[in-house]
Amino acid sequence: MLENIFTLLMLVMLQAVLGFDNLLYISLESKKAPENQQKSVRKKGILIAIALRIVLLFVLVSVIDFFQEPFSFLTAEIKDIAKFAFNGHSLIVLAGGGFIIYTAIKEIWHMISLKDLDHDIEAGDNKNVKSASAVITSIVIMNLVFSFDSILAAIGLTSDIENSTTAFIIMAIAIVCSGLLMLLLADKISVFLAKNRMYEVLGLFILFIVGIMLVTEGGHLAHLELFGNHIVPMSKTTFYFVLFVLVVVDVVQGRYQKKLLAEQQKGK
């Protein structure tokens, strides 16, 4: 009994740590919905995602070998150029990572593009507004992509539990707890980003790094080699170190800009 409780606590902590990038995506993506619907969009997206995560958990437990075994038609070797053996897991992670990189680059480009700025002034603030259902769909899909690895990790942590039903219940409780935690924090993070819009750039660059991490992980899962070099996944330690450096650089740059502005005002 105590061992099961300890496993549950470990799973909740794991889901919480791995869910940070997911939470950031939800906060940024929900801003594309109409302003009066953003809060409900975040809630509906997370609640639907929790239910689908449990369904995904059940599916993975039942057919986990299918996702891990390479597809014969996606296994090949191109002499001196590439070698790969894609499986279901690698394809999902690669697709998710690629989509996040595309989204981050598109939003960053929109922020710095003068043409888009002129168009926004003419068209108003509705240029990037999407329907609530479209935003909810995006949140749910990316939530499932982000949860794929955490569910597989949860299956690994509960592999020592002999009773499969008990293991499934423990994992399901951990998923619900992490989902409720996201539900509590999503609004707070969104409000913070709304009040401090300069941190949106930081958030997008963090998402860009997340996309790179997923792409490298997907390449590793596919046993991808390019010109004789294995694709090595970015470790979580490296990811959090890069995240720390990005935050420090942003804080230092912000304070330095304030100092320059203060000096300019004194000069006047």
XYZ file of N, CA and C in Angstrom:
804
model
N 0.829 -1.211 0.000
C 0.000 0.000 0.000
C 0.863 1.260 0.000
N 1.843 1.326 0.919
C 2.739 2.469 0.993
C 3.543 2.625 -0.293
N 3.926 1.486 -0.872
C 4.697 1.509 -2.116
C 3.861 2.108 -3.253
N 2.561 1.765 -3.278
C 1.667 2.314 -4.300
C 1.466 3.820 -4.125
N 1.354 4.273 -2.860
C 1.198 5.707 -2.585
C 2.447 6.469 -3.017
N 3.623 5.896 -2.721
C 4.891 6.521 -3.121
C 4.985 6.610 -4.650
N 4.576 5.542 -5.330
C 4.588 5.537 -6.797
C 3.654 6.608 -7.345
N 2.480 6.748 -6.719
C 1.515 7.767 -7.143
C 2.106 9.169 -6.997
N 2.754 9.445 -5.849
C 3.368 10.753 -5.628
C 4.462 11.031 -6.649
N 5.255 10.006 -6.962
C 6.318 10.149 -7.963
C 5.723 10.473 -9.335
N 4.619 9.809 -9.661
C 3.970 10.036 -10.963
C 3.389 11.448 -11.057
N 2.767 11.924 -9.965
C 2.206 13.277 -9.958
C 3.313 14.302 -10.148
N 4.455 14.105 -9.451
C 5.597 15.006 -9.598
C 6.144 14.967 -11.022
N 6.232 13.755 -11.584
C 6.722 13.596 -12.956
C 5.817 14.326 -13.939
N 4.500 14.131 -13.803
C 3.539 14.779 -14.694
C 3.613 16.302 -14.570
N 3.823 16.786 -13.323
C 3.898 18.233 -13.096
C 5.131 18.838 -13.759
N 6.278 18.178 -13.606
C 7.534 18.676 -14.180
C 7.478 18.646 -15.703
N 7.011 17.523 -16.248
C 6.951 17.387 -17.706
C 5.829 18.227 -18.317
N 4.905 18.698 -17.473
C 3.766 19.450 -17.989
C 4.002 20.947 -18.119
N 5.193 21.426 -17.714
C 5.452 22.871 -17.766
C 5.370 23.412 -19.192
N 6.058 22.752 -20.129
C 6.042 23.232 -21.514
C 4.637 23.157 -22.102
N 3.879 22.148 -21.698
C 2.488 22.019 -22.133
C 1.659 23.204 -21.644
N 1.880 23.576 -20.383
C 1.151 24.685 -19.771
C 1.471 26.000 -20.478
N 2.724 26.167 -20.844
C 3.136 27.375 -21.559
C 2.457 27.444 -22.927
N 2.394 26.306 -23.621
C 1.734 26.271 -24.932
C 0.254 26.620 -24.794
N -0.403 26.066 -23.784
C -1.827 26.341 -23.561
C -2.060 27.837 -23.343
N -1.197 28.468 -22.527
C -1.355 29.889 -22.224
C -1.177 30.753 -23.462
N -0.180 30.426 -24.296
C 0.072 31.212 -25.504
C -0.993 30.960 -26.577
N -1.384 29.700 -26.739
C -2.357 29.349 -27.777
C -3.737 29.910 -27.460
N -4.117 29.929 -26.171
C -5.456 30.396 -25.796
C -5.651 31.876 -26.110
N -4.538 32.631 -26.248
C -4.646 34.056 -26.565
C -5.169 34.300 -27.971
N -5.170 33.251 -28.806
C -5.661 33.395 -30.182
C -7.186 33.329 -30.246
N -7.808 32.898 -29.143
C -9.274 32.833 -29.098
C -9.828 34.226 -28.786
N -11.115 34.470 -29.075
C -11.718 35.748 -28.690
C -11.510 36.003 -27.201
N -11.230 37.243 -26.835
C -10.831 37.567 -25.456
C -11.834 37.101 -24.413
N -13.117 37.235 -24.708
C -14.143 36.861 -23.725
C -14.314 35.341 -23.581
N -13.628 34.565 -24.453
C -13.754 33.107 -24.390
C -12.448 32.414 -23.986
N -11.387 33.178 -23.771
C -10.074 32.582 -23.521
C -10.040 31.718 -22.258
N -10.671 32.183 -21.198
C -10.663 31.426 -19.943
C -11.390 30.098 -20.104
N -12.568 30.125 -20.729
C -13.336 28.888 -20.921
C -12.628 27.949 -21.894
N -11.924 28.529 -22.883
C -11.173 27.718 -23.847
C -10.098 26.912 -23.135
N -9.370 27.572 -22.221
C -8.317 26.866 -21.471
C -8.916 25.739 -20.632
N -10.026 26.015 -19.964
C -10.655 25.009 -19.107
C -11.174 23.824 -19.921
N -11.900 24.135 -20.989
C -12.459 23.060 -21.826
C -11.342 22.239 -22.463
N -10.306 22.918 -22.969
C -9.188 22.216 -23.601
C -8.499 21.261 -22.648
N -8.238 21.729 -21.424
C -7.551 20.885 -20.436
C -8.444 19.734 -19.984
N -9.740 20.003 -19.748
C -10.652 18.946 -19.298
C -10.813 17.856 -20.360
N -10.967 18.267 -21.616
C -11.064 17.281 -22.700
C -9.770 16.495 -22.805
N -8.642 17.213 -22.656
C -7.332 16.562 -22.748
C -7.133 15.539 -21.635
N -7.631 15.840 -20.430
C -7.514 14.882 -19.313
C -8.236 13.584 -19.662
N -9.472 13.720 -20.173
C -10.245 12.531 -20.544
C -9.538 11.741 -21.647
N -9.022 12.466 -22.655
C -8.345 11.779 -23.759
C -7.011 11.178 -23.317
N -6.358 11.783 -22.321
C -5.118 11.216 -21.795
C -5.374 9.839 -21.174
N -6.500 9.724 -20.462
C -6.835 8.435 -19.850
C -7.140 7.406 -20.936
N -7.835 7.854 -21.989
C -8.091 6.962 -23.129
C -6.771 6.549 -23.771
N -5.857 7.526 -23.948
C -4.543 7.240 -24.525
C -3.767 6.272 -23.649
N -3.873 6.450 -22.334
C -3.211 5.539 -21.397
C -3.699 4.114 -21.597
N -5.029 3.966 -21.702
C -5.611 2.637 -21.904
C -5.124 2.026 -23.215
N -5.097 2.854 -24.276
C -4.648 2.372 -25.594
C -3.187 1.948 -25.545
N -2.338 2.784 -24.914
C -0.906 2.475 -24.862
C -0.631 1.215 -24.051
N -1.356 1.050 -22.956
C -1.187 -0.156 -22.145
C -1.560 -1.388 -22.960
N -2.585 -1.247 -23.793
C -3.080 -2.386 -24.579
C -2.212 -2.711 -25.786
N -1.703 -1.658 -26.464
C -0.983 -1.895 -27.723
C 0.386 -1.215 -27.725
N 1.065 -1.219 -26.599
C 2.340 -0.517 -26.477
C 3.389 -1.048 -27.453
N 3.333 -2.348 -27.723
C 4.317 -2.941 -28.645
C 4.178 -2.367 -30.056
N 2.951 -2.037 -30.453
C 2.718 -1.479 -31.788
C 3.435 -0.150 -31.970
N 3.456 0.670 -30.890
C 4.089 1.976 -30.971
C 5.612 1.890 -30.914
N 6.128 0.796 -30.350
C 7.576 0.671 -30.189
C 8.240 -0.093 -31.328
N 7.507 -0.974 -31.983
C 8.094 -1.772 -33.062
C 8.202 -0.935 -34.343
N 9.356 -0.923 -34.993
C 9.520 -0.138 -36.230
C 8.618 -0.655 -37.341
N 8.109 0.272 -38.174
C 7.323 -0.106 -39.335
C 8.272 -0.555 -40.450
N 7.977 -1.702 -41.034
C 8.873 -2.244 -42.071
C 8.964 -1.318 -43.292
N 7.841 -0.645 -43.639
C 7.846 0.233 -44.808
C 8.505 1.581 -44.523
N 8.846 1.854 -43.239
C 9.545 3.085 -42.877
C 10.924 2.780 -42.300
N 11.454 1.653 -42.678
C 12.803 1.257 -42.262
C 13.674 1.142 -43.509
N 14.747 1.909 -43.540
C 15.602 1.897 -44.731
C 16.989 2.417 -44.387
N 17.899 2.207 -45.321
C 19.260 2.719 -45.182
C 19.717 3.259 -46.535
N 20.012 4.553 -46.556
C 20.530 5.192 -47.762
C 22.037 5.334 -47.573
N 22.781 4.643 -48.364
C 24.227 4.523 -48.174
C 24.907 5.877 -47.978
N 25.656 5.958 -46.848
C 26.477 7.132 -46.497
C 25.672 8.415 -46.298
N 24.349 8.318 -46.313
C 23.532 9.523 -46.122
C 22.633 9.403 -44.898
N 21.766 8.408 -44.903
C 20.803 8.298 -43.800
C 20.432 6.844 -43.519
N 20.005 6.635 -42.289
C 19.525 5.332 -41.851
C 18.423 5.587 -40.831
N 17.295 4.872 -40.936
C 16.190 5.129 -40.018
C 15.287 3.913 -39.904
N 14.547 3.878 -38.785
C 13.553 2.831 -38.538
C 12.433 3.461 -37.713
N 11.516 4.121 -38.394
C 10.454 4.860 -37.713
C 9.414 3.916 -37.106
N 8.965 4.259 -35.894
C 7.848 3.553 -35.271
C 6.755 4.571 -34.923
N 5.654 4.104 -34.369
C 4.541 4.988 -34.049
C 4.923 6.089 -33.072
N 5.697 5.737 -32.048
C 6.128 6.689 -31.032
C 6.955 7.810 -31.657
N 7.940 7.444 -32.483
C 8.828 8.441 -33.080
C 8.070 9.380 -34.016
N 7.109 8.853 -34.777
C 6.348 9.684 -35.710
C 5.504 10.724 -34.976
N 4.882 10.317 -33.869
C 4.057 11.241 -33.089
C 4.914 12.346 -32.490
N 6.056 11.969 -31.916
C 6.943 12.950 -31.282
C 7.537 13.902 -32.325
N 7.952 13.361 -33.477
C 8.506 14.198 -34.540
C 7.476 15.187 -35.074
N 6.249 14.706 -35.305
C 5.186 15.578 -35.810
C 4.876 16.694 -34.811
N 4.795 16.339 -33.540
C 4.529 17.341 -32.503
C 5.640 18.365 -32.407
N 6.882 17.896 -32.424
C 8.025 18.807 -32.351
C 8.092 19.734 -33.550
N 7.863 19.176 -34.741
C 7.880 19.990 -35.955
C 6.810 21.061 -35.941
N 5.616 20.696 -35.454
C 4.519 21.660 -35.406
C 4.816 22.786 -34.414
N 5.411 22.453 -33.273
C 5.737 23.473 -32.264
C 6.802 24.434 -32.795
N 7.827 23.894 -33.488
C 8.863 24.742 -34.081
C 8.239 25.691 -35.104
N 7.359 25.154 -35.954
C 6.684 25.975 -36.958
C 5.863 27.080 -36.291
N 5.107 26.727 -35.248
C 4.262 27.703 -34.555
C 5.101 28.802 -33.915
N 6.195 28.403 -33.232
C 7.049 29.381 -32.558
C 7.686 30.340 -33.561
N 8.227 29.795 -34.660
C 8.873 30.637 -35.680
C 7.856 31.590 -36.310
N 6.659 31.077 -36.591
C 5.610 31.902 -37.206
C 5.226 33.067 -36.294
N 5.062 32.794 -34.992
C 4.667 33.844 -34.057
C 5.801 34.840 -33.827
N 7.036 34.361 -33.755
C 8.183 35.264 -33.584
C 8.317 36.166 -34.809
N 8.166 35.576 -36.001
C 8.251 36.361 -37.240
C 7.153 37.418 -37.288
N 5.956 37.042 -36.831
C 4.843 37.987 -36.805
C 5.159 39.165 -35.884
N 5.866 38.903 -34.777
C 6.196 39.957 -33.816
C 7.187 40.970 -34.379
N 8.119 40.498 -35.215
C 9.198 41.379 -35.686
C 8.958 41.913 -37.100
N 7.935 41.412 -37.770
C 7.691 41.822 -39.153
C 6.989 43.175 -39.212
N 7.605 44.121 -39.898
C 7.001 45.452 -40.046
C 5.770 45.409 -40.944
N 5.779 44.511 -41.939
C 4.626 44.374 -42.827
C 3.405 43.932 -42.051
N 3.617 42.950 -41.156
C 2.504 42.474 -40.328
C 2.016 43.572 -39.394
N 2.965 44.414 -38.920
C 2.586 45.509 -38.021
C 1.662 46.487 -38.736
N 2.027 46.863 -39.971
C 1.177 47.768 -40.751
C -0.189 47.143 -41.022
N -0.178 45.845 -41.317
C -1.442 45.152 -41.603
C -2.311 45.105 -40.357
N -1.675 44.896 -39.178
C -2.428 44.832 -37.921
C -3.093 46.175 -37.619
N -2.363 47.265 -37.899
C -2.908 48.587 -37.617
C -4.143 48.842 -38.478
N -4.085 48.368 -39.738
C -5.217 48.548 -40.648
C -6.367 47.615 -40.299
N -6.026 46.355 -39.953
C -7.072 45.344 -39.737
C -7.576 45.289 -38.305
N -6.863 45.950 -37.377
C -7.266 45.898 -35.984
C -6.600 44.723 -35.297
N -7.130 44.339 -34.129
C -6.511 43.294 -33.315
C -7.025 41.902 -33.633
N -7.840 41.747 -34.686
C -8.481 40.457 -34.931
C -7.743 39.596 -35.940
N -6.543 40.026 -36.357
C -5.828 39.302 -37.408
C -5.533 37.857 -37.003
N -5.091 37.687 -35.759
C -4.661 36.365 -35.312
C -5.741 35.622 -34.522
N -6.948 36.193 -34.447
C -8.001 35.561 -33.668
C -8.532 34.327 -34.387
N -8.613 33.222 -33.646
C -9.160 31.970 -34.177
C -10.446 31.658 -33.423
N -11.237 30.768 -33.954
C -12.464 30.376 -33.262
C -12.101 29.586 -32.005
N -12.994 29.608 -31.022
C -12.747 28.908 -29.756
C -12.556 27.417 -29.993
N -13.360 26.824 -30.880
C -13.259 25.382 -31.143
C -11.917 25.027 -31.780
N -11.403 25.917 -32.648
C -10.102 25.667 -33.286
C -8.988 25.699 -32.259
N -9.036 26.647 -31.326
C -8.019 26.749 -30.280
C -8.088 25.549 -29.347
N -9.318 25.154 -28.979
C -9.483 23.976 -28.110
C -8.908 22.733 -28.777
N -9.164 22.587 -30.074
C -8.627 21.433 -30.824
C -7.105 21.432 -30.794
N -6.487 22.599 -31.012
C -5.026 22.706 -30.979
C -4.483 22.346 -29.601
N -5.129 22.842 -28.554
C -4.693 22.567 -27.184
C -4.780 21.078 -26.876
N -5.886 20.452 -27.266
C -6.084 19.019 -26.996
C -5.046 18.179 -27.737
N -4.833 18.477 -29.029
C -3.882 17.692 -29.831
C -2.476 17.802 -29.260
N -2.030 19.038 -28.956
C -0.680 19.208 -28.438
C -0.549 18.654 -27.027
N -1.639 18.693 -26.262
C -1.629 18.098 -24.929
C -1.361 16.601 -25.022
N -1.966 15.961 -26.011
C -1.755 14.524 -26.202
C -0.317 14.224 -26.647
N 0.224 15.101 -27.510
C 1.617 14.914 -27.945
C 2.561 15.043 -26.760
N 2.346 16.086 -25.939
C 3.193 16.290 -24.772
C 3.053 15.149 -23.761
N 1.843 14.590 -23.671
C 1.596 13.573 -22.646
C 2.112 12.194 -23.042
N 2.423 12.002 -24.329
C 2.813 10.681 -24.825
C 4.003 10.129 -24.045
N 5.066 10.943 -23.941
C 6.270 10.490 -23.239
C 6.028 10.313 -21.750
N 5.251 11.228 -21.152
C 5.009 11.134 -19.719
C 4.192 9.885 -19.376
N 3.283 9.493 -20.285
C 2.503 8.267 -20.052
C 3.392 7.037 -20.179
N 4.283 7.040 -21.170
C 5.217 5.918 -21.313
C 6.140 5.814 -20.093
N 6.568 6.982 -19.581
C 7.399 6.992 -18.377
C 6.602 6.457 -17.180
N 5.318 6.821 -17.118
C 4.454 6.333 -16.041
C 4.288 4.816 -16.112
N 4.147 4.294 -17.339
C 4.036 2.843 -17.514
C 5.310 2.156 -17.020
N 6.455 2.790 -17.299
C 7.724 2.232 -16.828
C 7.827 2.246 -15.312
N 7.359 3.329 -14.680
C 7.439 3.438 -13.217
C 6.513 2.456 -12.508
N 5.425 2.081 -13.178
C 4.462 1.162 -12.553
C 4.632 -0.279 -13.037
N 5.725 -0.546 -13.753
C 5.935 -1.900 -14.297
C 6.145 -2.947 -13.208
N 6.578 -2.502 -12.010
C 6.826 -3.446 -10.911
C 5.544 -3.835 -10.177
N 4.455 -3.111 -10.426
C 3.180 -3.421 -9.765
C 2.547 -4.618 -10.474
N 2.350 -5.701 -9.726
C 1.882 -6.947 -10.329
C 0.453 -6.852 -10.841
N -0.402 -6.175 -10.092
C -1.808 -6.047 -10.487
C -1.940 -4.949 -11.533
N -2.270 -5.322 -12.763
C -2.350 -4.343 -13.854
C -3.467 -3.328 -13.639
N -4.570 -3.766 -12.999
C -5.686 -2.843 -12.730
C -5.259 -1.767 -11.751
N -4.532 -2.159 -10.698
C -4.019 -1.200 -9.718
C -3.076 -0.205 -10.382
N -2.201 -0.703 -11.254
C -1.248 0.156 -11.955
C -1.984 1.175 -12.824
N -3.031 0.710 -13.517
C -3.805 1.607 -14.380
C -4.499 2.683 -13.547
N -5.081 2.305 -12.406
C -5.781 3.268 -11.540
C -4.812 4.323 -11.019
N -3.604 3.885 -10.609
C -2.592 4.815 -10.100
C -2.198 5.811 -11.181
N -1.972 5.325 -12.400
C -1.588 6.212 -13.497
C -2.722 7.169 -13.853
N -3.961 6.671 -13.819
C -5.117 7.517 -14.131
C -5.280 8.631 -13.098
N -5.081 8.304 -11.818
C -5.168 9.315 -10.752
C -4.091 10.374 -10.941
N -2.878 9.943 -11.301
C -1.769 10.881 -11.523
C -2.080 11.828 -12.679
N -2.683 11.296 -13.732
C -3.048 12.119 -14.895
C -4.103 13.152 -14.508
N -5.117 12.731 -13.745
C -6.175 13.649 -13.310
C -5.598 14.740 -12.407
N -4.718 14.354 -11.464
C -4.105 15.332 -10.547
C -3.280 16.364 -11.308
N -2.475 15.903 -12.270
C -1.649 16.833 -13.055
C -2.531 17.736 -13.918
N -3.635 17.185 -14.432
C -4.563 17.982 -15.227
C -5.228 19.072 -14.402
N -5.625 18.728 -13.178
C -6.232 19.718 -12.285
C -5.229 20.810 -11.915
N -3.960 20.416 -11.753
C -2.908 21.390 -11.456
C -2.745 22.365 -12.625
N -2.782 21.840 -13.847
C -2.713 22.701 -15.034
C -3.919 23.632 -15.085
N -5.067 23.101 -14.687
C -6.298 23.892 -14.695
C -6.175 25.095 -13.751
N -5.516 24.873 -12.610
C -5.337 25.932 -11.620
C -4.313 26.974 -12.074
N -3.253 26.517 -12.757
C -2.151 27.407 -13.100
C -2.309 28.098 -14.460
N -3.115 27.527 -15.352
C -3.228 28.062 -16.716
C -3.684 29.517 -16.723
N -4.706 29.842 -15.947
C -5.216 31.217 -15.914
C -4.177 32.175 -15.352
N -3.459 31.745 -14.308
C -2.466 32.622 -13.669
C -1.321 32.940 -14.627
N -0.865 31.931 -15.362
C 0.216 32.154 -16.318
C -0.264 33.059 -17.454
N -1.489 32.841 -17.913
C -2.045 33.673 -18.989
C -2.195 35.132 -18.554
N -2.638 35.345 -17.316
C -2.775 36.710 -16.788
C -1.400 37.368 -16.678
N -0.418 36.597 -16.218
C 0.945 37.129 -16.099
C 1.486 37.546 -17.455
N 1.287 36.711 -18.481
C 1.773 37.037 -19.823
C 1.031 38.240 -20.406
N -0.263 38.369 -20.054
C -1.041 39.508 -20.545
C -0.539 40.823 -19.941
N -0.141 40.782 -18.663
C 0.356 41.978 -17.991
C 1.807 42.272 -18.339
N 2.541 41.233 -18.721
C 3.963 41.387 -19.048
C 4.213 40.823 -20.449
N 3.762 41.552 -21.455
C 3.784 41.047 -22.833
C 5.194 40.813 -23.353
N 6.191 41.465 -22.733
C 7.568 41.265 -23.187
C 8.016 39.821 -22.960
N 7.377 39.135 -22.010
C 7.762 37.753 -21.731
C 7.181 36.778 -22.753
N 6.305 37.268 -23.639
C 5.777 36.401 -24.691
C 6.894 35.912 -25.605
N 7.856 36.804 -25.895
C 8.996 36.421 -26.739
C 9.790 35.317 -26.060
N 10.035 35.477 -24.762
C 10.740 34.446 -24.000
C 9.985 33.133 -24.066
N 8.660 33.202 -23.892
C 7.839 31.996 -23.942
C 7.911 31.298 -25.290
N 7.914 32.085 -26.368
C 7.980 31.501 -27.717
C 9.332 30.843 -27.974
N 10.407 31.456 -27.472
C 11.722 30.840 -27.643
C 11.841 29.558 -26.813
N 11.196 29.541 -25.651
C 11.175 28.311 -24.855
C 10.434 27.214 -25.619
N 9.294 27.584 -26.240
C 8.558 26.609 -27.054
C 9.404 26.115 -28.226
N 10.189 27.022 -28.814
C 11.080 26.639 -29.910
C 12.079 25.586 -29.446
N 12.653 25.789 -28.251
C 13.597 24.806 -27.689
C 12.882 23.490 -27.396
N 11.637 23.585 -26.908
C 10.841 22.373 -26.667
C 10.659 21.595 -27.968
N 10.356 22.319 -29.064
C 10.196 21.671 -30.366
C 11.467 20.957 -30.796
N 12.618 21.613 -30.610
C 13.898 20.990 -30.954
C 14.118 19.735 -30.118
N 13.782 19.821 -28.817
C 13.946 18.674 -27.928
C 13.096 17.491 -28.402
N 11.858 17.777 -28.814
C 10.970 16.718 -29.291
C 11.465 16.123 -30.614
N 11.963 16.989 -31.510
C 12.456 16.501 -32.799
C 13.677 15.596 -32.606
N 14.607 16.012 -31.738
C 15.789 15.173 -31.485
C 15.395 13.859 -30.813
N 14.404 13.935 -29.926
C 13.938 12.711 -29.270
C 13.275 11.784 -30.279
N 12.476 12.354 -31.179
C 11.833 11.553 -32.218
C 12.849 10.912 -33.149
N 13.886 11.676 -33.502
C 14.955 11.119 -34.337
C 15.680 9.984 -33.646
N 15.904 10.140 -32.345
C 16.566 9.073 -31.573
C 15.696 7.822 -31.514
N 14.391 8.014 -31.291
C 13.465 6.880 -31.229
C 13.390 6.143 -32.566
N 13.620 6.897 -33.656
C 13.592 6.296 -34.992
C 14.957 5.735 -35.393
N 15.909 5.776 -34.442
C 17.282 5.298 -34.725
C 17.845 5.988 -35.964
N 17.574 7.289 -36.049
C 17.968 8.062 -37.222
C 19.468 8.373 -37.205
N 20.101 8.119 -38.321
C 21.504 8.473 -38.520
C 21.603 9.337 -39.778
N 22.338 10.438 -39.680
C 22.580 11.308 -40.825
C 24.081 11.408 -41.058
N 24.523 10.960 -42.223
C 25.936 10.959 -42.582
C 26.784 10.254 -41.524
N 26.237 9.145 -41.020
C 26.962 8.324 -40.051
C 26.878 8.800 -38.617
N 26.147 9.874 -38.352
C 26.026 10.422 -36.997
C 24.649 10.120 -36.419
N 24.628 9.510 -35.236
C 23.364 9.217 -34.565
C 22.728 10.513 -34.064
N 21.413 10.605 -34.177
C 20.679 11.731 -33.593
C 20.534 11.453 -32.095
N 21.092 12.345 -31.294
C 21.067 12.170 -29.835
C 19.993 13.077 -29.248
N 19.108 12.564 -28.384
C 18.046 13.407 -27.818
C 18.594 14.431 -26.833
N 17.990 15.606 -26.823
C 18.360 16.620 -25.838
C 17.898 16.161 -24.466
N 18.796 16.139 -23.507
C 18.443 15.677 -22.163
C 17.599 16.733 -21.453
N 16.829 16.300 -20.459
C 16.024 17.231 -19.665
C 16.923 18.214 -18.925
N 18.107 17.742 -18.487
C 19.048 18.623 -17.784
C 19.477 19.768 -18.693
N 19.823 19.428 -19.949
C 20.215 20.460 -20.918
C 19.065 21.421 -21.179
N 17.845 20.880 -21.304
C 16.675 21.722 -21.559
C 16.475 22.732 -20.439
N 16.521 22.278 -19.185
C 16.296 23.178 -18.057
C 17.447 24.173 -17.894
N 18.671 23.774 -18.285
C 19.799 24.700 -18.243
C 19.602 25.810 -19.276
N 19.204 25.431 -20.490
C 18.930 26.422 -21.545
C 17.792 27.341 -21.108
N 16.763 26.762 -20.494
C 15.635 27.538 -19.991
C 16.110 28.560 -18.959
N 16.984 28.133 -18.049
C 17.528 29.018 -17.015
C 18.317 30.162 -17.648
N 19.165 29.833 -18.647
C 19.969 30.851 -19.327
C 19.070 31.860 -20.042
N 18.022 31.385 -20.724
C 17.102 32.288 -21.425
C 16.429 33.257 -20.456
N 15.996 32.749 -19.303
C 15.331 33.598 -18.309
C 16.301 34.633 -17.754
N 17.537 34.200 -17.435
C 18.544 35.124 -16.892
C 18.866 36.219 -17.902
N 19.084 35.831 -19.172
C 19.387 36.811 -20.221
C 18.234 37.812 -20.362
N 16.998 37.328 -20.309
C 15.835 38.204 -20.451
C 15.755 39.191 -19.293
N 15.990 38.708 -18.073
C 15.942 39.580 -16.888
C 17.040 40.628 -16.953
N 18.281 40.201 -17.271
C 19.415 41.128 -17.347
C 19.187 42.170 -18.433
N 18.698 41.726 -19.598
C 18.445 42.652 -20.701
C 17.371 43.670 -20.326
N 16.326 43.208 -19.628
C 15.258 44.108 -19.204
C 15.761 45.181 -18.256
N 16.593 44.790 -17.295
C 17.126 45.757 -16.332
C 18.109 46.730 -16.998
N 18.877 46.198 -17.945
C 19.830 47.053 -18.660
C 19.096 48.103 -19.496
N 17.984 47.714 -20.127
C 17.192 48.668 -20.898
C 16.612 49.761 -19.999
N 16.170 49.374 -18.802
C 15.648 50.360 -17.849
C 16.746 51.343 -17.434
N 17.965 50.819 -17.248
C 19.093 51.665 -16.881
C 19.407 52.663 -17.984
N 19.392 52.189 -19.251
C 19.659 53.072 -20.390
C 18.598 54.160 -20.502
N 17.324 53.775 -20.292
C 16.239 54.757 -20.341
C 16.393 55.821 -19.239
N 16.797 55.343 -18.063
C 17.003 56.286 -16.940
C 18.135 57.252 -17.249
N 19.221 56.758 -17.857
C 20.344 57.630 -18.210
C 19.945 58.646 -19.279
N 19.115 58.215 -20.250
C 18.646 59.111 -21.301
C 17.775 60.236 -20.718
N 16.930 59.879 -19.743
C 16.064 60.877 -19.106
C 16.868 61.886 -18.299
N 17.955 61.412 -17.662
C 18.813 62.320 -16.893
C 19.554 63.277 -17.832
N 19.939 62.719 -19.026
C 20.655 63.529 -20.005
C 19.803 64.675 -20.550
N 18.489 64.436 -20.594
C 17.580 65.480 -21.071
C 17.419 66.592 -20.037
